Each structure stands twice: as C-alpha cells, then as structure tokens.
Coordinates of C-alpha atoms in Angstrom, one line a residue:
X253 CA 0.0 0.0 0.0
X254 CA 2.9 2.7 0.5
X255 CA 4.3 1.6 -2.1
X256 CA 0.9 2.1 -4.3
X257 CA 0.8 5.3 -2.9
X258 CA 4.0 6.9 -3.1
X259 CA 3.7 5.6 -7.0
X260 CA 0.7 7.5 -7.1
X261 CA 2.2 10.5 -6.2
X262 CA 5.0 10.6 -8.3
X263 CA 2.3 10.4 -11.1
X264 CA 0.4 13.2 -9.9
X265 CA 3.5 15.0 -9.8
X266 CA 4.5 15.1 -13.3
X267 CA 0.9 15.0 -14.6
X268 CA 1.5 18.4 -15.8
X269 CA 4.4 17.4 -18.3
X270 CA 2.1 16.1 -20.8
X271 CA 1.0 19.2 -21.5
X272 CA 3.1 20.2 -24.4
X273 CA 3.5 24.0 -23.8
X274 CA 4.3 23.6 -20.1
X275 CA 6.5 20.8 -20.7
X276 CA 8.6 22.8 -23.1
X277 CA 8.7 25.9 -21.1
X278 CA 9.6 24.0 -17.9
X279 CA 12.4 22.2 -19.4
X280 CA 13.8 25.2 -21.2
X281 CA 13.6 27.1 -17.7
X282 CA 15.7 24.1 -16.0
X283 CA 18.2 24.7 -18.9
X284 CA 18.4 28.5 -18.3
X285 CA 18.5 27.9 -14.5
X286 CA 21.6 25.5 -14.7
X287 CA 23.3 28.5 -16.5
X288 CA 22.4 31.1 -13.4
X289 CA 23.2 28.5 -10.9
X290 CA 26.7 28.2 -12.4
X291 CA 27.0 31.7 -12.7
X292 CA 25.8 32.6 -9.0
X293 CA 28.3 30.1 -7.8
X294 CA 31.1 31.9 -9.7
X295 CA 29.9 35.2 -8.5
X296 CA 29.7 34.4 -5.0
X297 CA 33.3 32.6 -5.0
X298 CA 34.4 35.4 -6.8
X299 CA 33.0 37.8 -4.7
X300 CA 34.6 36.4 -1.3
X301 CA 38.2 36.4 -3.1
X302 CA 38.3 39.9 -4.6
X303 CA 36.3 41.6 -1.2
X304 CA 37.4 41.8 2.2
X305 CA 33.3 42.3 3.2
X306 CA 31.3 39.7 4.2
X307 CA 28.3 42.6 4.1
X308 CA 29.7 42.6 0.0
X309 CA 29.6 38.7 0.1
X310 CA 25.9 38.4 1.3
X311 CA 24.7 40.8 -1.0
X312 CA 25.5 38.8 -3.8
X313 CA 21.8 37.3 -3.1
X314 CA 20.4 40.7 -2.3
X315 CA 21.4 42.5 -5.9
X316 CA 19.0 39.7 -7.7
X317 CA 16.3 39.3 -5.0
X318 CA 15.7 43.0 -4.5
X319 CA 14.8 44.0 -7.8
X320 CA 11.7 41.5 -7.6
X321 CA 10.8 43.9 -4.0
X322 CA 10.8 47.2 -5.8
X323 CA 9.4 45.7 -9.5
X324 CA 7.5 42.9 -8.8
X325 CA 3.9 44.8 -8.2
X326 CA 4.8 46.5 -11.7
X327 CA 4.7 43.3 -13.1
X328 CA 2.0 42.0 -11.8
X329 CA 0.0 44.4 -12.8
X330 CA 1.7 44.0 -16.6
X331 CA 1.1 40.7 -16.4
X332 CA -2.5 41.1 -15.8
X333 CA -3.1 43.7 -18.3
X334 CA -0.4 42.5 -21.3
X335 CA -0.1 39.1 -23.3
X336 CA 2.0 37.3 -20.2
X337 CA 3.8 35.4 -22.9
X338 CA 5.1 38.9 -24.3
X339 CA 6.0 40.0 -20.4
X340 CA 7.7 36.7 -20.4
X341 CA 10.0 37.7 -23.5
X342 CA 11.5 40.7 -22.1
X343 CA 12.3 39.2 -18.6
X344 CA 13.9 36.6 -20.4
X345 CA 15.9 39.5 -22.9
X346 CA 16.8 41.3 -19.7
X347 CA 18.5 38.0 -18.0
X348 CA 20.1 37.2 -20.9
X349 CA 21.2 40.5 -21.4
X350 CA 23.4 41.0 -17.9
X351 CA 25.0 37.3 -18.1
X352 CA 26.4 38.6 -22.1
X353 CA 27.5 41.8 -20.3
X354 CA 28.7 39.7 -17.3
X355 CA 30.7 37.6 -19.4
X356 CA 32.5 40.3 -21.7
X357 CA 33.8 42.1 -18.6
X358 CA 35.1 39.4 -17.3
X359 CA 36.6 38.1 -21.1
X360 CA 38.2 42.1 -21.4
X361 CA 39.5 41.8 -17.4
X362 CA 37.4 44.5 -16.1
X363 CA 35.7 43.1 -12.6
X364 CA 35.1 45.2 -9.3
X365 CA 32.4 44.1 -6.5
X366 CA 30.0 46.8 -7.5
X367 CA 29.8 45.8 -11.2
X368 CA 29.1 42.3 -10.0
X369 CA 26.1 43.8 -8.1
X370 CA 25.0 45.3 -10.3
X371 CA 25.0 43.0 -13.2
X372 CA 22.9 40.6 -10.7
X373 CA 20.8 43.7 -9.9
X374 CA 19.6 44.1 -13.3
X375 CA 19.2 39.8 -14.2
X376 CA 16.9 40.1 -11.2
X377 CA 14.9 42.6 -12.4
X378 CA 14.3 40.4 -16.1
X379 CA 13.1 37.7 -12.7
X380 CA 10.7 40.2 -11.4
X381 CA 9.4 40.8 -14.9
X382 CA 9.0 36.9 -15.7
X383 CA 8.0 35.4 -12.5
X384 CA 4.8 36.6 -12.3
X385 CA 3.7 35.9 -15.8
X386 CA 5.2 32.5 -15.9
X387 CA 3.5 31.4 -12.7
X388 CA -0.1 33.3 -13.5
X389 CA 0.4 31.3 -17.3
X390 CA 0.2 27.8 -15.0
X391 CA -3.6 28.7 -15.0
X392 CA -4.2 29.5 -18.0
X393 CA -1.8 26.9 -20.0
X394 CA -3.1 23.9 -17.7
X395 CA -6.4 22.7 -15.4
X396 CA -6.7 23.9 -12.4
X397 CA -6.5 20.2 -10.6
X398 CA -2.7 20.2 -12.4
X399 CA -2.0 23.7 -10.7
X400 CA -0.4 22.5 -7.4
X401 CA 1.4 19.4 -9.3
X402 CA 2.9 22.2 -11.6
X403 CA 4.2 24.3 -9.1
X404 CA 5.6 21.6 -7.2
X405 CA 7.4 20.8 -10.3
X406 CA 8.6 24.3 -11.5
X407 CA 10.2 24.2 -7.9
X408 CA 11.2 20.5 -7.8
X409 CA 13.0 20.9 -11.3
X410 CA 15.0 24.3 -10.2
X411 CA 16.2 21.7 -7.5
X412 CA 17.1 19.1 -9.5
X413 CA 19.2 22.0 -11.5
X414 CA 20.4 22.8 -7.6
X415 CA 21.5 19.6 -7.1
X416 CA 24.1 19.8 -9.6
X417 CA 24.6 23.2 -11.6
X418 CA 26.3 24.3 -8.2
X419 CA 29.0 21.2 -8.0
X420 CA 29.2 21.8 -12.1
X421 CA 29.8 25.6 -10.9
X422 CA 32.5 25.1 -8.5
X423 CA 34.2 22.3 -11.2
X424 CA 34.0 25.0 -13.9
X425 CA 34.8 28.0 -11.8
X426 CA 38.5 25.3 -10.2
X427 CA 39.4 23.7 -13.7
X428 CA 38.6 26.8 -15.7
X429 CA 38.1 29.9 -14.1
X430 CA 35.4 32.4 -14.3
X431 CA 34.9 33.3 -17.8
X432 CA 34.0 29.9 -18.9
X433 CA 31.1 29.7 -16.0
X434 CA 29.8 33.4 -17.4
X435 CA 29.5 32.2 -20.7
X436 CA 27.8 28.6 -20.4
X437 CA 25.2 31.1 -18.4
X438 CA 24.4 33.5 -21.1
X439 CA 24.2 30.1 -23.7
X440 CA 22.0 28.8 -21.5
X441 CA 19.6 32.1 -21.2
X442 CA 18.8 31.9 -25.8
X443 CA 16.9 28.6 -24.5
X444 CA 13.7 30.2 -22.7
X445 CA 13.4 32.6 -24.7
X446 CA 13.1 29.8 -28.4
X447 CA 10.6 28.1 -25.9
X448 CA 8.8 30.7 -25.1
X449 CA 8.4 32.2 -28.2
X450 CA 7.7 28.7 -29.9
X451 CA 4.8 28.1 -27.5
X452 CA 1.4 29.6 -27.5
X453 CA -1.3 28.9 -25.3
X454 CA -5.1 29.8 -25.4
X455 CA -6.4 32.6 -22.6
X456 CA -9.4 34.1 -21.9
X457 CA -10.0 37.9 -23.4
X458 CA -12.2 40.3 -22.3
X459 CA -14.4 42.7 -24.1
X460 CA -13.0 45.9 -22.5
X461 CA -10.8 48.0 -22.6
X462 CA -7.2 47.6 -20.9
X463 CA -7.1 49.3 -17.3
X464 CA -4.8 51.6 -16.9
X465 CA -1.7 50.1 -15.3
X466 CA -2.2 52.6 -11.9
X467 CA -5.7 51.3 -11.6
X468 CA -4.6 47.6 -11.9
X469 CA -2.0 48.2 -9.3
X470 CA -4.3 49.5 -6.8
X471 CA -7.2 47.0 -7.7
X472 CA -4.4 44.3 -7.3
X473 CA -3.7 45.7 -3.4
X474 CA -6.9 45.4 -2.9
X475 CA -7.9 42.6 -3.2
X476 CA -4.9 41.4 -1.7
X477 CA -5.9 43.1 1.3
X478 CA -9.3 42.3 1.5
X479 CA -8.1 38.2 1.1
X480 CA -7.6 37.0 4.2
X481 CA -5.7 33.8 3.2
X482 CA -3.4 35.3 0.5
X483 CA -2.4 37.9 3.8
X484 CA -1.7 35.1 6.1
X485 CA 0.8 33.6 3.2
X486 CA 2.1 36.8 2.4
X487 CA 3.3 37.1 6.0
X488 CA 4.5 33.5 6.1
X489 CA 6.2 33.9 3.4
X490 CA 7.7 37.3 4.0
X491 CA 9.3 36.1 7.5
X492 CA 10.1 32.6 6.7
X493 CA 12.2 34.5 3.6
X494 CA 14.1 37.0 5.9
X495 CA 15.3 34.2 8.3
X496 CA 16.4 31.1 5.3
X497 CA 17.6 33.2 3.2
X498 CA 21.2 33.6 5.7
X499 CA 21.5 29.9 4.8
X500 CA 22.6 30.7 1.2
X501 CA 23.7 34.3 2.3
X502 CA 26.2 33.1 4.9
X503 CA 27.2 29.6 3.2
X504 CA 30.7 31.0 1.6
X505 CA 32.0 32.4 4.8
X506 CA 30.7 29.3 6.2
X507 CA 33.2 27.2 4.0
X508 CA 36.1 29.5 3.8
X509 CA 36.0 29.9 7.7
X510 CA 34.5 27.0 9.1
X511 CA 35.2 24.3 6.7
X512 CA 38.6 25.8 5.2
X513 CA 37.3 24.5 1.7
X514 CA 37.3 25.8 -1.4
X515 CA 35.0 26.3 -4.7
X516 CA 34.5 22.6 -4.8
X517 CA 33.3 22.2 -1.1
X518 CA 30.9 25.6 -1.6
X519 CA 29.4 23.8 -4.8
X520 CA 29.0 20.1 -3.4
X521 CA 27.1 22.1 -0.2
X522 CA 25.1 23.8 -2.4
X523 CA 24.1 20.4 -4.0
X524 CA 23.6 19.3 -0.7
X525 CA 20.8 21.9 -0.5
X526 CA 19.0 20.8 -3.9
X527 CA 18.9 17.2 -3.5
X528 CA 17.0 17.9 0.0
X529 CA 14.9 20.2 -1.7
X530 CA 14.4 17.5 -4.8
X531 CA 13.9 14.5 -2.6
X532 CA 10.9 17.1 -0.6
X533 CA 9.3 18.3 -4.1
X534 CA 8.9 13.9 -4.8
X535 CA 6.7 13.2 -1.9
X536 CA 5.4 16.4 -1.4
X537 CA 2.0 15.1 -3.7
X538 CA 2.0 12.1 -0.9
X539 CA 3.1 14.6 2.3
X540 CA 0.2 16.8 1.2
X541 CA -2.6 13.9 1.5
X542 CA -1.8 12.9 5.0
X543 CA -0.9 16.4 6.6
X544 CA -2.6 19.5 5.9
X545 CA -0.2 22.4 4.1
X546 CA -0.3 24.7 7.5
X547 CA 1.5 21.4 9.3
X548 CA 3.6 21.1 5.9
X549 CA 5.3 24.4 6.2
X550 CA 5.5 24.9 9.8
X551 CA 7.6 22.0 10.2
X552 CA 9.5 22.6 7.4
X553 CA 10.8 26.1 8.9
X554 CA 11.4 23.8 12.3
X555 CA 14.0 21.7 9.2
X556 CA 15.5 24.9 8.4
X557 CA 16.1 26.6 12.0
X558 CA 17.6 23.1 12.4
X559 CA 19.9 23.7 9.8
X560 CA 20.8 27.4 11.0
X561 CA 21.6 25.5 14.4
X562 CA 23.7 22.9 13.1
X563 CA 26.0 24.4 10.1
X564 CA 27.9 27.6 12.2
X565 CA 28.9 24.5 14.8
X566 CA 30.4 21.9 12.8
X567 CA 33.1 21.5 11.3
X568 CA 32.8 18.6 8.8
X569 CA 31.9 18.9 5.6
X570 CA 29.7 15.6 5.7
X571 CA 27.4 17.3 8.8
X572 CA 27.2 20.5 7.1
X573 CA 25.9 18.7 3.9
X574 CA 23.2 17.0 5.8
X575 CA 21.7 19.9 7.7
X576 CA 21.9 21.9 4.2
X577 CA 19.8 18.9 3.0
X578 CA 17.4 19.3 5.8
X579 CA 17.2 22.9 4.7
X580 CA 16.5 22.4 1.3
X581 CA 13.9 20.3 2.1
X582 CA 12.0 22.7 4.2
X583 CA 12.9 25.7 1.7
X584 CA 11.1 23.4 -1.2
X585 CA 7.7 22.6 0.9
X586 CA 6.9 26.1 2.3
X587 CA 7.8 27.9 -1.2
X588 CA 5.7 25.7 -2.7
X589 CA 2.5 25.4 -0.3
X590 CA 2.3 29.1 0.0
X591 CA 2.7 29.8 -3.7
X592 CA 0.0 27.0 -4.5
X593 CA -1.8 28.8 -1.5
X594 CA -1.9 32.1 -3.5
X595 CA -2.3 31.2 -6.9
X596 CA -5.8 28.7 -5.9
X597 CA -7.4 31.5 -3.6
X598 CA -6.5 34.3 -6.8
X599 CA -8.9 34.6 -10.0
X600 CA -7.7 34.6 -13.0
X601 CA -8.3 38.2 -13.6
X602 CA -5.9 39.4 -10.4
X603 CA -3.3 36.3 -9.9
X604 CA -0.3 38.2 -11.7
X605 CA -1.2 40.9 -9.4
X606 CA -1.7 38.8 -6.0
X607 CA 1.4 36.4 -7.0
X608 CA 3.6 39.8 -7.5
X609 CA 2.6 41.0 -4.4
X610 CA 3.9 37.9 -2.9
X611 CA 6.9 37.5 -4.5
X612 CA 7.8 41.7 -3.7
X613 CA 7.3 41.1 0.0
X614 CA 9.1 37.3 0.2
X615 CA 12.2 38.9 -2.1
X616 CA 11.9 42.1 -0.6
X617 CA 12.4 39.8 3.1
X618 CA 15.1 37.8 1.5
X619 CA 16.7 40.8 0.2
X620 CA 16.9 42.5 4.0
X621 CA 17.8 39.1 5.5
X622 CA 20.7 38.9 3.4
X623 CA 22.1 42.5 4.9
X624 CA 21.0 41.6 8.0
X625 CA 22.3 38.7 8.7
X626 CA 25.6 39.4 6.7
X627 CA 26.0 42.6 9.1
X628 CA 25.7 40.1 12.2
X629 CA 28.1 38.2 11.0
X630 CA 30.9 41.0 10.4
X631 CA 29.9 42.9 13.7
X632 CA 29.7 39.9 16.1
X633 CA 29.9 36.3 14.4
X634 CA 29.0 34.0 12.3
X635 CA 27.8 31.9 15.2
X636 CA 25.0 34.5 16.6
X637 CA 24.0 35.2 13.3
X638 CA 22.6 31.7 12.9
X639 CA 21.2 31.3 15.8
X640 CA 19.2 34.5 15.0
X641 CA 17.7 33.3 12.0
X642 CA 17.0 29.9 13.5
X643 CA 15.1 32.0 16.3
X644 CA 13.2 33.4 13.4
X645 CA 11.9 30.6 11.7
X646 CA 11.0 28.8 15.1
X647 CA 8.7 32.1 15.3
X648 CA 7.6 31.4 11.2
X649 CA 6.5 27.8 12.6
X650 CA 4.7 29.6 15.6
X651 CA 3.0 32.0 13.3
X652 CA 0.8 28.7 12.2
X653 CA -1.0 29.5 15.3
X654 CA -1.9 32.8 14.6
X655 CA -2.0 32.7 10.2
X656 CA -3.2 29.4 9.6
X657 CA -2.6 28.6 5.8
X658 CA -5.3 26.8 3.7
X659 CA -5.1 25.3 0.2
X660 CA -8.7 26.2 -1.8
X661 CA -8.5 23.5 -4.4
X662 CA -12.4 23.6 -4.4
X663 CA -12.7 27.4 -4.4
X664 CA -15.4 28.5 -7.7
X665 CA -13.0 31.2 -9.0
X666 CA -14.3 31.5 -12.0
X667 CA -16.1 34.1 -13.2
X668 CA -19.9 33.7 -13.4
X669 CA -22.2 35.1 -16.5
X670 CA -23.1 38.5 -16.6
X671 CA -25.2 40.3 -19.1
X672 CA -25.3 43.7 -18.6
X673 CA -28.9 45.4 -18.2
X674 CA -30.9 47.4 -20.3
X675 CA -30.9 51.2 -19.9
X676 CA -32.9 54.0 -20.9
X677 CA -29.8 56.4 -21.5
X678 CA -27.2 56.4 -23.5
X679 CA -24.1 56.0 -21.4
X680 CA -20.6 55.9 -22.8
X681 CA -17.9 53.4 -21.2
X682 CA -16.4 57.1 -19.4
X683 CA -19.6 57.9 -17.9
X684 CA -20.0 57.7 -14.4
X685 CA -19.6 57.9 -11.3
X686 CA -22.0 54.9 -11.2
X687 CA -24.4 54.3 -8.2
X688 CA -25.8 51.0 -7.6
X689 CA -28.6 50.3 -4.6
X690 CA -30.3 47.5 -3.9
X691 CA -33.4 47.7 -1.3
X692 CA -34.1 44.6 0.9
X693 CA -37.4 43.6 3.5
X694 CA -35.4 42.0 6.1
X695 CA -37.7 40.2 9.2
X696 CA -36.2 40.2 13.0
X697 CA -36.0 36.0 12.5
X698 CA -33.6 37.1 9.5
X699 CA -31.3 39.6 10.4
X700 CA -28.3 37.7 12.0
X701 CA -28.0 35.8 8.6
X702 CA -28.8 38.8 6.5
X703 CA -25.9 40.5 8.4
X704 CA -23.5 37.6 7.9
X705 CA -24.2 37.5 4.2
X706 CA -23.6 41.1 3.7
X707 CA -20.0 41.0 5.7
X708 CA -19.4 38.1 2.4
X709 CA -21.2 40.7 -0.2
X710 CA -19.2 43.8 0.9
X711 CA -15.7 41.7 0.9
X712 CA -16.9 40.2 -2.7
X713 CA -18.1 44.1 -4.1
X714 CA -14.9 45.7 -2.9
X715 CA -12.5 42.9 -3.9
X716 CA -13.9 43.2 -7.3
X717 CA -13.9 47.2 -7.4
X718 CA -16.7 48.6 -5.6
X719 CA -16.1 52.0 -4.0
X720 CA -17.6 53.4 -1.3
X721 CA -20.0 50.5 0.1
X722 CA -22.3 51.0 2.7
X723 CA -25.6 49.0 4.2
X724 CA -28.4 51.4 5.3
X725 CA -31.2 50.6 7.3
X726 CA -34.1 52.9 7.7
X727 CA -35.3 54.0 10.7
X728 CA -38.8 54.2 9.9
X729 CA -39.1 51.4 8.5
X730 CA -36.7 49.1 10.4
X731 CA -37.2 46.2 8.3
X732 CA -35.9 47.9 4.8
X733 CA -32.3 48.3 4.1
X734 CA -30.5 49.8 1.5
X735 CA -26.9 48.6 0.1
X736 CA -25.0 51.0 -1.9
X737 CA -21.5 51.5 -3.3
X738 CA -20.2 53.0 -6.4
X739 CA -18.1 52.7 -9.5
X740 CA -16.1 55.5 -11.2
X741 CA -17.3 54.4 -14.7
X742 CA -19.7 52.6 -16.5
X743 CA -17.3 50.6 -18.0
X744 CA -16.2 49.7 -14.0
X745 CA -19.1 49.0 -13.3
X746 CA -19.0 45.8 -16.2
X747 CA -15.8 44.9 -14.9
X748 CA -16.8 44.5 -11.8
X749 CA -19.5 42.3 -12.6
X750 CA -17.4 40.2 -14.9
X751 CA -15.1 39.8 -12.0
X752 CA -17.9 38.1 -9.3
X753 CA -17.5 34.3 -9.4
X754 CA -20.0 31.9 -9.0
X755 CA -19.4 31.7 -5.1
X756 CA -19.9 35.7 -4.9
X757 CA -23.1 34.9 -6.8
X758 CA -24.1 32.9 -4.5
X759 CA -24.3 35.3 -1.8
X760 CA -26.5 37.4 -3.8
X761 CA -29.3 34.4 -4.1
X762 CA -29.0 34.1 -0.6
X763 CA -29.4 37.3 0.4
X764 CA -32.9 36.9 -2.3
X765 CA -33.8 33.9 0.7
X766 CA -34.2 36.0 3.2
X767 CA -35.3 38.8 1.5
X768 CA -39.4 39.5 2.5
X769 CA -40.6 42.0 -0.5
X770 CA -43.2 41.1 -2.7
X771 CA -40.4 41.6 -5.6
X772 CA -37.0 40.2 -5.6
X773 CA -34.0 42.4 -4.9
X774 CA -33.5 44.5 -8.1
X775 CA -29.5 46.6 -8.0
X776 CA -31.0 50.3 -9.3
X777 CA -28.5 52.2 -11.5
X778 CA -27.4 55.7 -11.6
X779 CA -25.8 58.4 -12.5
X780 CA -23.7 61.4 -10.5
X781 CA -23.2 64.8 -12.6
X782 CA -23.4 67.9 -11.6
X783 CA -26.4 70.0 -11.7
X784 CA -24.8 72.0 -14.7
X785 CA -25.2 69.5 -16.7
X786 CA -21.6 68.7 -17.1
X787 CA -19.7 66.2 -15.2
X788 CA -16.2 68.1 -12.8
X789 CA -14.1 65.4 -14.9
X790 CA -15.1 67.4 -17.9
X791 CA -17.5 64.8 -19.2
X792 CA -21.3 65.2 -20.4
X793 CA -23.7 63.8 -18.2
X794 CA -25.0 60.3 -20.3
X795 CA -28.1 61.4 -21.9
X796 CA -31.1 59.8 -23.3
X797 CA -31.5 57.5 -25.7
X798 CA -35.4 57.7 -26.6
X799 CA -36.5 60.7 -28.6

C-alpha cells in the first residue's frame, strides 16, 4: 500500500508534463536555471576572493532578490493587463542580457564588487518581470486540478538544477576559471526565450478596454488586502524569507571559515541543498494527502532553523551537507504550499497581481535578510547570526498558530455570466460615477443571517472594485435596508460584474432567501453629474437615448 501510494504520487506529480506547452517551457527554464546557478556560484566565489566584506559577500543574493521587492507589483500588474507570454519575453531579454554583459567584462578583465552587483541587480529585475507571468500562465496553459502538481514541479525541477549546476559551478569555476562559468550562463539564457516564443497557449480575453496600469495596481492591493488567506501567506512567506535566506547568504563564509574548503566544497554544499529540496518536491504530492499544508510548512521552517543551528557548529563537511539537506527540504515545501496557496485563492483576472505581491514582499524579506544577517556576522559572528535566523523561523513555525494557511482547491473562482442590463440612457464606457442600490425587506428572524451574508457581499463588491459601500437601514421602517456602493465608470461597473464568481453569486441568491418584499432584490442604477449639466471630470452627463 505505501508503495501504491507513493507511485501515485509521483504520477500526480508530473501529470503536468504532458502538456506540451508547459513541458517545453519547464524544461527550457531548467536549462536557463543551470546556466544562473553556475554563474551565481562563480559570482559568490568570486566575490569572497576579490572583497574583504562579508556585508559585500551576502549581498551577492540581495542584488538579484531586490529587484523582484521594488518591481514585482509593476509586473503584476503588466502581467494582468499585457499578453504574459510577451512580459515573459522581455524578462527573459533582460537575464540574458546582464549574463552577455557579465561575461564580456570578465573576457576584457574588467571586474570590481560593484559591477558584480549590479549585473545581478539588473538579471533580477528580467526575474521580477517573468516570474509573475510565468507562474499566472500555469492557469491558463493547464487545469486547475494540475495547478499545485505544476508548481511543485517548477520548484522541484529548479532543485534538480540545484542539485548539480552548483557542483558543475565550482568544477567550472576550479578547472577553468570564471569566464568559462559566465559564458555557459548567457548560452543557457537563448533557451527560454526559443521556448517561449515557440509556444502559444489559449487565454481568456475580455471585451473591454485595458485598465490603466495605476488602476490595476491599486485593484491588485486590494484585493490582496481584503483576502484574508493570501495575507496570512504573504506574512508566512515574507518572515520565513528573511530568516532562510542567511542559509545561502552566509554559506561562503561558512566554508572558507569554518570548513577551510574551497569552490568545490561551496558547490558540493550547495548540491547538498538541492537534492534535499528534490527528494521534498517527490513526496510532497504524498506529504500533502496525509498532513494539511499549514503542518507542511510549519515544520518545514522547524527543518530549516535546524539547519541554521547545526551548520555555524560543525566542522565537517559531511554534517554540514546533511543539515543543508534538511534545509533544502524545508525551503522546497513552504515555497511551494504558499505559492500553490496564493495562486488557488487568486482569480484569473488578479493572480499576476496577487502572485507579484507575494513575491515583492518574500524577495523584498530575502533581500533585507541577506544584509541583515551578513551585518551580524561582520559585527559579532557567524555563530550568533545563525542562531538568529534559526530564532526566526522557530517564530515562522509559531505563526501557524496565529495565520493558519489553507489550500482552496475547491474554491469556484471562475467568473460567473453577466449580461449587462438594459438602460434608458445612452451611457458611454467614461460615464459615471456609477451608483448602484439594492433595497431589501429583512424580518427580525432574518437579520443575524442577513448580516452575515452582507460581511461576504461587501468583501466580494470591494474585492472586485466597488467603492464606497455601505448598508443602510431605515429608521422608519426598520425592516428595509439599503446597500449601496459606487463605480467611477460605467465601464467599472462591467468589470466588476465580470469579475464576481460563481461563489460571490451565490451570496447574492442568498441574500434573495431572506429577502421579504413582494419583488425580488432589483440593483437600481445611476448616475452622478453635476447639476450644470456637465460632469467636474469634464465629461457630459450620459443622456437619453429615446427621442
């Protein structure tokens, strides 16, 4: 029977594969991964040779991590509003672009610590720019059952590529030196970008016109805001990212001072880290049946504060690998549960945006960690700084507690019919601001459900764009209330209604249940302009269609 099972989910696991666009972008990612794993070992080697800084050394992960803090929300938002497969593109041309630049400096012998930086600074912004639309195409390129299988392996196969590109790195970087490392990486970065421009995939359009990328960013926020479980990852995320990270940060002055080793040792650690990683991404279809994802991930930041406890107090290489193993292992599982977390409770219209907001605030962590930690280490030891971090991800374990994560595989995000009504004027897509009331006849018997409903209906209206929202109730009449919000345009107005999924629908016919008028709830539309006749934004008031 475990046998049957574990089979079971291996196959789940690489269900996605079969899908011929995934498959191709997948592989072609491992490809270009191998290249920056080579490269980030030679940078990080090369780093603590030519700089007396460990603050300089750390920030080797900072320069491509914070670029996805400042530009990730950007992204989202492009993502959302632009072909993803084009945003795809130019993250790719961006990557590729520092490794060739990367690699002729090194080629013509001009190489300081702050050209390194910033080189890595601008490959990690082409990250920020493809992340997001790469992880919101899952959805749209496969089901939405395959959706946690895929993510486990878009982070399973970057560990496979862990497992080795840093031991190939530290071969490359002994028997070679530098140049030949720099070079393999900008090969490796054409790959993506054939696969990606090769494959095309179907996704849904809609009807109207693009928002403007300042309105999708502050829609995106939003709704982030208003989602309860895509906060409680966020936060996960953010603080498990600030403490792990000082286990990659703080690795090179871990083997040049602890374990006296060399670019060999660094890269066979490294691997270390992967294969734990790899071997968690195999059973994590399996670990997910019997525990649920909140137990997942808080006991895989208990594996990684184990590793910070364990690596600054050993000197053996063998030890070290093992606890990096354990760390890998817990870096796979909580990556993965919270990103699966996000991208199932997002809907399609928003999970660029919600994803980017994720990955700013987890990067943005990692980014701080790494200066954090690697200013510890210089001003005290290596020692406390560890033990810090491990501190800190016993507290991410704790936080289950408090921001319990759920997976909502059987959420209804899709996006229910809408037809828009009939109206008497003739209103343009600019006109607006757009009122919207509905009147309801709530009994005494009713009112402790009606109330519960509309705590769901104000969350689903605002989440999807409604502004101003209130519930009325009138005081002659005690039984009638009145909900209300508005939209700046007509054209948000269908937007927002495009945007309500089935579940938000559902509200509404329950909130008809216990509803006590002779009619059903009808929403009543208006219009705001001034009493000139013209609208402040400059805009004619929408007038009449009938003679």
């Amino acid at each position: 029977m475990q046998l049957e099972n574990s089979s079971s989910a291996i196959s789940t696991t690489f269900a996605p594969l079969r899908n011929q666009a995934f498959r191709s972008i997948w592989t072609a990612t491992q490809i270009s991964s191998l290249g920056w794993l080579v490269q980030t070992t030679a940078i990080s080697w090369l780093m603590a040779t030519i700089s007396a800084s460990d603050v300089m050394v750390a920030l080797v992960q900072a320069s491509s991590t914070l670029p996805a803090f400042f530009l990730s929300i950007l992204a989202g938002a492009i993502a959302d509003s632009f072909s993803r497969r084009g945003v795809m593109l130019a993250g790719h041309c961006l990557i590729a672009l520092a490794s060739l630049t990367l690699a002729i400096s090194v080629a013509l012998g001009f190489l300081n610590p702050w050209l390194i930086l910033g080189l890595g600074f601008l490959a990690g912004c082409g990250f920020a720019l493809n992340d997001p639309a790469w992880h919101a195409s899952v959805g749209d390129i496969l089901e939405k059952r395959d959706i946690p299988a895929a993510v486990t392996l878009m982070s399973v196969g970057y560990n496979i590529v862990r497992s080795t590109g840093p031991a190939l790195g530290g071969a490359i970087l002994a028997f070679f030196g530098p140049l030949a490392a720099f070079v393999l990486a900008a090969l490796s970065d054409l790959v993506p970008l054939a696969a990606v421009s090769r494959s095309k995939w179907q996704v849904r359009s809609s009807s109207l016109p693009r928002e403007r990328i300042l309105t999708a960013i502050q829609d995106g926020l939003r709704f982030t805001a208003m989602s309860y479980e895509i906060r409680a990852a966020i936060v996960r995320g953010t603080l498990f990212g600030v403490a792990s990270i000082s286990i990659l940060a703080l690795l090179p002055l871990i083997v040049r001072d602890h374990l006296a080793g060399g670019p060999i040792t660094y890269g066979a650690l490294l691997a270390a880290f992967g294969v734990g990683a790899f071997s968690a991404g195999l059973v994590n279809s399996h670990l997910r049946r019997i525990l649920s994802q909140d137990r997942i991930i808080a006991i895989a930041s208990v594996a990684g504060a184990i590793c910070c406890l364990v690596l600054p107090l050993t000197s053996s290489v063998p030890v070290a690998a093992v606890a990096l193993a354990m760390g890998g292992a817990g870096w796979l599982l909580t990556w993965t549960g919270i990103d699966v977390s996000v991208q199932l409770s997002s809907p399609r219209w928003v999970v660029g945006r919600t994803l980017s907001t994720y990955y700013a605030l987890s990067y943005g962590g990692m980014a701080a960690g790494s200066w954090v930690w690697g200013a510890i280490a210089q001003n005290f030891s290596l020692t406390i700084a560890f033990e810090a971090a491990a501190v800190v991800l016993l507290l991410a374990a704790g936080a289950a507690f408090v921001l319990p994560i759920e997976l909502w595989e059987g959420a209804d995000h899709e996006a229910a019919e809408f037809v828009p009504p009939p109206l008497a004027l003739n209103v343009q897509p600019r006109s607006g601001p757009i009122v919207i009331t509905i009147d309801y006849v709530i009994g005494e018997q009713h009112l402790e459900a009606f109330l519960e409903c509309m705590r769901e209906q104000r969350r689903a209206q605002s989440r999807a764009g409604a502004r101003n929202w209130t519930l009325q109730r009138n005081l002659r009449s005690p039984t009638r209330w009145r909900e209300t919000f508005r939209t700046p345009t007509w054209t948000d107005y269908l937007r927002l209604n495009q945007r309500l999924t089935a579940a938000d629908k559902d509200t509404g016919e329950r909130l008809a249940a216990l509803h006590g008028g002779d009619l059903p709830p009808e929403p009543v539309l208006s219009i705001e302009g001034a009493t000139g006749g013209v609208r402040s934004r400059g805009e004619p008031i929408a007038r009449s269609s009938r003679p």
